Amino acid sequence: MIGQTIRDLRKLKKMSQSELAKVVGVSQTTVTAWETGKAEPSSSAISNLADYFNVTTDYLLGRPEKKDDDTKTADIEDDDVIFTYEGRRIPKEDLELIRRIMRGTRNDIK
């Protein structure tokens, strides 16, 4: 997988394997081995490749971008949302108390 990515990036720059080898400081045979999957680049080579091609090392390694899709948010002012704590529903009176605390108006707190 990384070999194909290296090859694609190299071709986008219209470079030969020899030219890329000089940039990274390895032999042309090493670049060929990477691109054909016969060898894996070292961590320092991956870092150099990422810097040269202006991509992340995760991109070179074929890792997906992290997404914050798992993060769930809700506005405490949204009455249609059921808020829970430790698996139990938070009563409306407690939600109102939380709202006052968040606003900084604590004068009606008993």
XYZ file of C-alpha atoms in Angstrom:
110
model
C 0.000 0.000 0.000
C 2.703 2.517 0.945
C 4.609 1.589 -2.192
C 1.680 2.487 -4.421
C 1.239 5.790 -2.595
C 4.915 6.632 -3.030
C 4.710 5.751 -6.709
C 1.573 7.864 -7.208
C 3.123 10.867 -5.472
C 6.356 10.484 -7.434
C 4.465 10.352 -10.718
C 2.414 13.409 -9.786
C 5.710 15.280 -9.473
C 6.851 13.758 -12.782
C 9.965 12.374 -11.116
C 11.981 9.291 -11.876
C 12.816 6.761 -9.209
C 16.426 7.957 -9.391
C 15.426 11.546 -8.721
C 13.317 10.542 -5.725
C 16.126 8.347 -4.428
C 18.481 11.352 -4.413
C 15.948 13.493 -2.555
C 15.383 10.850 0.129
C 19.005 9.727 0.309
C 18.573 6.115 -0.773
C 19.389 4.130 -3.898
C 17.107 3.847 -6.907
C 16.940 0.109 -6.182
C 15.501 0.909 -2.746
C 12.784 3.121 -4.241
C 11.938 0.320 -6.681
C 11.712 -2.141 -3.775
C 9.348 0.218 -1.910
C 7.121 0.725 -4.916
C 6.899 -2.992 -5.684
C 6.271 -3.934 -2.056
C 9.508 -5.884 -1.691
C 10.705 -3.545 1.073
C 9.251 -1.037 3.500
C 10.761 2.417 4.018
C 12.305 3.156 7.399
C 10.597 5.610 9.714
C 13.128 8.299 8.805
C 12.542 7.669 5.086
C 8.780 7.906 5.632
C 9.290 11.197 7.434
C 11.503 12.520 4.620
C 8.982 11.412 1.994
C 6.127 13.072 3.867
C 8.088 16.309 4.137
C 9.090 16.245 0.490
C 5.613 15.457 -0.837
C 3.954 17.738 1.733
C 1.682 14.987 3.080
C 1.298 13.403 6.499
C 3.024 10.202 7.459
C -0.445 8.790 8.143
C -1.359 9.512 4.531
C 1.716 7.641 3.321
C 0.882 4.714 5.601
C -2.678 4.600 4.290
C -4.300 5.470 7.584
C -7.730 7.075 7.356
C -8.215 10.586 8.613
C -9.562 10.727 12.108
C -13.053 12.077 12.334
C -14.853 13.496 15.302
C -18.060 11.710 14.269
C -18.131 9.890 17.594
C -18.333 13.159 19.508
C -21.878 13.914 20.488
C -22.965 17.348 21.590
C -26.260 18.822 22.665
C -27.231 22.247 23.885
C -28.558 22.221 27.419
C -31.221 24.695 26.261
C -32.649 22.086 23.872
C -35.745 20.757 25.638
C -36.126 17.951 23.071
C -32.902 16.279 24.266
C -32.950 13.848 27.179
C -29.834 14.372 29.271
C -28.514 11.554 31.409
C -25.784 11.081 33.977
C -24.476 7.632 34.863
C -27.353 6.098 32.946
C -30.085 7.981 34.787
C -32.179 10.796 33.364
C -31.372 14.237 34.779
C -34.583 15.754 36.175
C -35.803 19.036 34.653
C -35.278 20.825 37.997
C -31.624 19.791 38.003
C -31.219 20.889 34.386
C -32.584 24.296 35.350
C -30.085 24.460 38.215
C -27.272 23.574 35.799
C -28.463 26.301 33.400
C -28.379 28.905 36.192
C -24.930 27.814 37.299
C -23.637 27.999 33.723
C -25.114 31.491 33.324
C -23.563 32.542 36.619
C -26.898 33.419 38.199
C -26.969 31.412 41.372
C -29.300 33.655 43.402
C -32.267 31.216 43.296
C -30.270 28.108 44.232
C -31.594 26.445 47.377
